[in-house]
PDB file of C-alpha atoms in Angstrom:
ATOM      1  CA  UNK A   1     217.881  67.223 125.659  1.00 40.00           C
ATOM      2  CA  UNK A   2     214.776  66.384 124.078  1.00 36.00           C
ATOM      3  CA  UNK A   3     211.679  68.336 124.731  1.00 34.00           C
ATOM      4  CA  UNK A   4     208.093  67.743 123.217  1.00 33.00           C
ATOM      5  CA  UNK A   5     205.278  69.627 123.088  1.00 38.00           C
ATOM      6  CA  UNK A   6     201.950  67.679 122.892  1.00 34.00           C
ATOM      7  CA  UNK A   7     198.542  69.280 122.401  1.00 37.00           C
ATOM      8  CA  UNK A   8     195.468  67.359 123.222  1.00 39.00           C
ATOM      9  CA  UNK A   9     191.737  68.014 122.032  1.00 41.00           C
ATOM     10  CA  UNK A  10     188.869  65.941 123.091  1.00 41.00           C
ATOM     11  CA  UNK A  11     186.210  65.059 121.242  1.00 46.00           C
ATOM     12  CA  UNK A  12     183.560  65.282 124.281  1.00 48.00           C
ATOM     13  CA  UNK A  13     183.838  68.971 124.841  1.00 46.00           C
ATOM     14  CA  UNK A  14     183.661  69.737 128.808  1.00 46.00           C
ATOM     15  CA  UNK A  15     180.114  70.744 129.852  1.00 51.00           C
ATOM     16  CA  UNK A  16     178.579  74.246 129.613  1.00 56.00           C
ATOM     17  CA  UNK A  17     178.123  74.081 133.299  1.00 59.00           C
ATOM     18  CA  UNK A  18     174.774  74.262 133.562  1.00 73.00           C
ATOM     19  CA  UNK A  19     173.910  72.781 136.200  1.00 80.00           C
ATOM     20  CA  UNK A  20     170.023  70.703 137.031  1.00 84.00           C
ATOM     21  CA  UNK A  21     169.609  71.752 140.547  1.00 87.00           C
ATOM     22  CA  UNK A  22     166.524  71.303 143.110  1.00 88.00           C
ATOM     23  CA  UNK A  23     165.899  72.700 146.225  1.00 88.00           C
ATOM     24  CA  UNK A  24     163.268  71.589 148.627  1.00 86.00           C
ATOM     25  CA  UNK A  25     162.292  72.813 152.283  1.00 86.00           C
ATOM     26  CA  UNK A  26     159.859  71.458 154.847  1.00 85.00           C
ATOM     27  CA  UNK A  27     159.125  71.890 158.519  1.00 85.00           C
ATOM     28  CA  UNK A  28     158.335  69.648 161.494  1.00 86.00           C
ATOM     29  CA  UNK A  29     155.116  71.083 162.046  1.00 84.00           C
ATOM     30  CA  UNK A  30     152.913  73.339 160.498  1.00 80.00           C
ATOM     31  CA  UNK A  31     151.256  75.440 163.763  1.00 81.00           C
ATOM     32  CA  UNK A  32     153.618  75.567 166.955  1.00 84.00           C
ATOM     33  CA  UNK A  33     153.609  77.745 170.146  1.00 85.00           C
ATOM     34  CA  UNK A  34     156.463  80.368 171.928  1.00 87.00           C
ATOM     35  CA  UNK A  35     158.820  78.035 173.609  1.00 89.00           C
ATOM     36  CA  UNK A  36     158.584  74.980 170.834  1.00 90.00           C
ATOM     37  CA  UNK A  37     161.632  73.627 168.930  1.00 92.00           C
ATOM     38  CA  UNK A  38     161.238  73.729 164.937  1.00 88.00           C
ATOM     39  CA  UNK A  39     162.847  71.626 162.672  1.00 92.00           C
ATOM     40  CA  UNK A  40     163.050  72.354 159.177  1.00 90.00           C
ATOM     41  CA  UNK A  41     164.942  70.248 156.593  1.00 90.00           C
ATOM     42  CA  UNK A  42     166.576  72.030 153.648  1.00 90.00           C
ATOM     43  CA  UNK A  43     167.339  69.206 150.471  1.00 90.00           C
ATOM     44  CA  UNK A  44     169.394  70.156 147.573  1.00 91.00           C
ATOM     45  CA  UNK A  45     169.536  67.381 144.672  1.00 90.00           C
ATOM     46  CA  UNK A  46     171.566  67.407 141.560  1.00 90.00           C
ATOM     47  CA  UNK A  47     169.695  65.969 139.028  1.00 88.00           C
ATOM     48  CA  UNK A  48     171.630  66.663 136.302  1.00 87.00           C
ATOM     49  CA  UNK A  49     174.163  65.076 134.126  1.00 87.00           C
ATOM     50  CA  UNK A  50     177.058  67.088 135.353  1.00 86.00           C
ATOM     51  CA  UNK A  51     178.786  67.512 138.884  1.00 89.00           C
ATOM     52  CA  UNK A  52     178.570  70.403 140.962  1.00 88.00           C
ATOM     53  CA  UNK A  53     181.610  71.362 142.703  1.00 88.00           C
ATOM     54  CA  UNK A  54     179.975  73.772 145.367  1.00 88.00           C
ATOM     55  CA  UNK A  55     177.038  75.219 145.583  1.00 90.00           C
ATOM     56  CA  UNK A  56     175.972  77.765 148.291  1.00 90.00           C
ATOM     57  CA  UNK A  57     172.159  78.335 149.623  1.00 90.00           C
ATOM     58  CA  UNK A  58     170.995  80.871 152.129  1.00 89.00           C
ATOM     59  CA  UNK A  59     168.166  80.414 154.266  1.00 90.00           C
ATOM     60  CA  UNK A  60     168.051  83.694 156.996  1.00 88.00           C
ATOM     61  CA  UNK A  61     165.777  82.685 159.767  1.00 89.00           C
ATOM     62  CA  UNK A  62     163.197  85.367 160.700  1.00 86.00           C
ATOM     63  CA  UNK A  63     163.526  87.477 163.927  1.00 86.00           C
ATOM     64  CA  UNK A  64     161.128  85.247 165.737  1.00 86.00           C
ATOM     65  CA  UNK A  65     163.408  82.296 165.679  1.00 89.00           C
ATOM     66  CA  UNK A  66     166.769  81.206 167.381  1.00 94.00           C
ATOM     67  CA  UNK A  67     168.921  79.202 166.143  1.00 97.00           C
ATOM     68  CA  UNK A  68     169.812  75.642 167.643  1.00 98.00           C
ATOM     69  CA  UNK A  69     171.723  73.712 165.723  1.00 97.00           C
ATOM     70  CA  UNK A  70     172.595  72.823 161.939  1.00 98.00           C
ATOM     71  CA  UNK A  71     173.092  69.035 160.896  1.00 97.00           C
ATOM     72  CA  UNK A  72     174.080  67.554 157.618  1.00 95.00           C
ATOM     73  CA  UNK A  73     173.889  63.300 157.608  1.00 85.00           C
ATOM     74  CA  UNK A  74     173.951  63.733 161.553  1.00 89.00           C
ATOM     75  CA  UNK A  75     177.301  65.869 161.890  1.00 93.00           C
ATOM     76  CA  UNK A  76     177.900  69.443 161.903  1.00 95.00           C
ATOM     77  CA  UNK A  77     176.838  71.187 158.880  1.00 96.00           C
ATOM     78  CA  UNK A  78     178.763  74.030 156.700  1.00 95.00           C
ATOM     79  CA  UNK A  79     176.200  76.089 157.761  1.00 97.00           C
ATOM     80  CA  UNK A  80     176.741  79.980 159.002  1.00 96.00           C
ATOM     81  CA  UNK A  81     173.866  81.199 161.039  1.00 95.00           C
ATOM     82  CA  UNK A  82     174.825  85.114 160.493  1.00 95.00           C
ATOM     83  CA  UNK A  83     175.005  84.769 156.627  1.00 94.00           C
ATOM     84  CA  UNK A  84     172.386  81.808 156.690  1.00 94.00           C
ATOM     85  CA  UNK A  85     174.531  80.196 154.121  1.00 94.00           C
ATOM     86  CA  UNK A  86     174.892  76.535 153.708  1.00 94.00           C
ATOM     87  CA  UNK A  87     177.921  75.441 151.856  1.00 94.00           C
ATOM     88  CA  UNK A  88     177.645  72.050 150.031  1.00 93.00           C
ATOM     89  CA  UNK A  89     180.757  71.178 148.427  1.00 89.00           C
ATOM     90  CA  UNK A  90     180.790  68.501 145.643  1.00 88.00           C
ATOM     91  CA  UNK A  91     177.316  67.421 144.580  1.00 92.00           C
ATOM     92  CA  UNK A  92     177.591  64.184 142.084  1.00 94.00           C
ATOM     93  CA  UNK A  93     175.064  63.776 139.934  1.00 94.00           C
ATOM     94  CA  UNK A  94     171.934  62.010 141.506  1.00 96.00           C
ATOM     95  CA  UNK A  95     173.456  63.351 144.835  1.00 96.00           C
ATOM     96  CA  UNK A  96     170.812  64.648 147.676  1.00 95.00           C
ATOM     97  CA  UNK A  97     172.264  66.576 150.700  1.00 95.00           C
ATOM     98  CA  UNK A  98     170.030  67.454 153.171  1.00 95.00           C
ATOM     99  CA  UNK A  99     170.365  70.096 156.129  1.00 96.00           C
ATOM    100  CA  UNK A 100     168.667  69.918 159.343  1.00 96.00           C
ATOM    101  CA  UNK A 101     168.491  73.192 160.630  1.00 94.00           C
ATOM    102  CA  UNK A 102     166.932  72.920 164.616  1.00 96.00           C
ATOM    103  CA  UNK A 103     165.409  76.594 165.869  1.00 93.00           C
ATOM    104  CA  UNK A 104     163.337  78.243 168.662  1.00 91.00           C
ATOM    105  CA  UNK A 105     160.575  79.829 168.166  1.00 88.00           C
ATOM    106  CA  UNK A 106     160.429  83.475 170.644  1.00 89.00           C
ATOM    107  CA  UNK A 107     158.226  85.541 169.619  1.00 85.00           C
ATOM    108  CA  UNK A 108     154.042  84.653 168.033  1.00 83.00           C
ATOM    109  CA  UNK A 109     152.772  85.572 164.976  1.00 79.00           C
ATOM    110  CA  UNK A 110     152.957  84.273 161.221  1.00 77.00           C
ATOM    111  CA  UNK A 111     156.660  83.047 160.042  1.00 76.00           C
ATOM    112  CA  UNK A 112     157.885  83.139 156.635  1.00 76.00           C
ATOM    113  CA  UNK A 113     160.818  81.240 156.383  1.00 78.00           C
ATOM    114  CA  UNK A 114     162.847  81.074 152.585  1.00 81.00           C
ATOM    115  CA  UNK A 115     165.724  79.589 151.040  1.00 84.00           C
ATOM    116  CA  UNK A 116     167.353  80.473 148.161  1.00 84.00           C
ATOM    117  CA  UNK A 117     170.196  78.737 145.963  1.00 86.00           C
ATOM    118  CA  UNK A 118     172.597  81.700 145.691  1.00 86.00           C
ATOM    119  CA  UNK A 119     175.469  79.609 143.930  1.00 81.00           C
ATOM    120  CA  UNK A 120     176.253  78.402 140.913  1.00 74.00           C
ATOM    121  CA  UNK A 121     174.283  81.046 139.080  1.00 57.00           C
ATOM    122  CA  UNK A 122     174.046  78.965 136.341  1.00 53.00           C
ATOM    123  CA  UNK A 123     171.154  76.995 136.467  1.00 52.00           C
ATOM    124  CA  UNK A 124     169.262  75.176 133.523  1.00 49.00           C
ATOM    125  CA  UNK A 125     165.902  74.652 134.742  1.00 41.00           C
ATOM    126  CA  UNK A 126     162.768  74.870 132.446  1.00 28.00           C
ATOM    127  CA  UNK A 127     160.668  75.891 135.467  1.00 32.00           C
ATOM    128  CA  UNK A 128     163.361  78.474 136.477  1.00 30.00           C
ATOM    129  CA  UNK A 129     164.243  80.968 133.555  1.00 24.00           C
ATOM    130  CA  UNK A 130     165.485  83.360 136.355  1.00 25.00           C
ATOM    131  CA  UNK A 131     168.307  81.163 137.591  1.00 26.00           C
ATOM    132  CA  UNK A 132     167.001  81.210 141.337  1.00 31.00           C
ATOM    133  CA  UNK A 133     165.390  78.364 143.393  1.00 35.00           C
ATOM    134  CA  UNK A 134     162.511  79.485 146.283  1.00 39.00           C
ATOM    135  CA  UNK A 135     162.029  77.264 148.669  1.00 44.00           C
ATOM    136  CA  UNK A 136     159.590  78.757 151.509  1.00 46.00           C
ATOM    137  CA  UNK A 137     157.677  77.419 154.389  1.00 52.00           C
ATOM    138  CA  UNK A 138     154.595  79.586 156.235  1.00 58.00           C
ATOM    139  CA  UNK A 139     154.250  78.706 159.762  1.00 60.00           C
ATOM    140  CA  UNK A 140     151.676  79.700 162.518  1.00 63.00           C
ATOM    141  CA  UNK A 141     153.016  80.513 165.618  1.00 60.00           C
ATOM    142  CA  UNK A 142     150.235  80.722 168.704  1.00 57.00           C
ATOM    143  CA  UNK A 143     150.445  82.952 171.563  1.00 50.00           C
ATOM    144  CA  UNK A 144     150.342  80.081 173.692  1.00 44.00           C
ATOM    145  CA  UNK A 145     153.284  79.057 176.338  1.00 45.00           C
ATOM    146  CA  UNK A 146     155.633  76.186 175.261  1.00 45.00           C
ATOM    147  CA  UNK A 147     152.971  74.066 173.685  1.00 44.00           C
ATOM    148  CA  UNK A 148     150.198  74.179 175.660  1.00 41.00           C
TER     149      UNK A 148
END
């Protein structure tokens, strides 16, 4: 028997994971009424140099909305409507997921609605020293009866 023991080093060290990370949100209208479906579309792009194997962002609705439904590219999203987390594994570099998160509104009044990238932690962003991403969306809600 023969055994060998080989040890390689590369000369392109692995990355530092930091990861280059943005997180955008927007909604399907800006003023809405009790009884009206929202929309609002949650995009997280990797525009670094690096992949990211998962990355986890929570977006809690407010009391005043139900949710509906949560779509990534048209099929059911990793998306847990207790936690509001939204799991997207595997983000290549250049990579956009978006999540379509469908609600109801209930109840009138102003909504505040906020995401935040929970996971990785570390972020390299020169606008974000902090290592969390805000995304949030202010919506008026009018006392008015399914969208009259």
């Amino acid at each position: 028997d023969i055994s060998c023991l080989f040890q390689v080093q590369s000369t392109n060290p692995p990355p530092t994971n930091v990861f280059e990370l943005q997180l955008t949100k927007s909604a399907s209208v800006a003023e809405t009424a009790v009884g009206n479906q929202v929309t609002f579309l949650l995009s997280l792009a990797n525009s670094g140099a690096w992949p990211v194997p998962k990355a986890v962002v929570q977006d809690l609705l407010p009391a005043n909305l139900e949710f509906l439904a949560a779509t990534e590219n048209g099929l059911p999203a990793m998306f847990d409507p207790v936690t509001g987390h939204w799991t997207v594994e595997s983000l290549i570099p250049g990579e956009t997921r978006t999540l379509v998160l469908d609600t109801f509104v209930l109840l009138p009044g102003w909504l505040t609605n906020s995401a935040v990238l929970i996971s990785p932690t570390n972020i390299g962003s020169l606008d974000d020293a902090s290592s969390t991403i805000l995304a949030s969306m202010m919506n008026r809600i009018g006392d008015l009866q399914g969208g009259e």
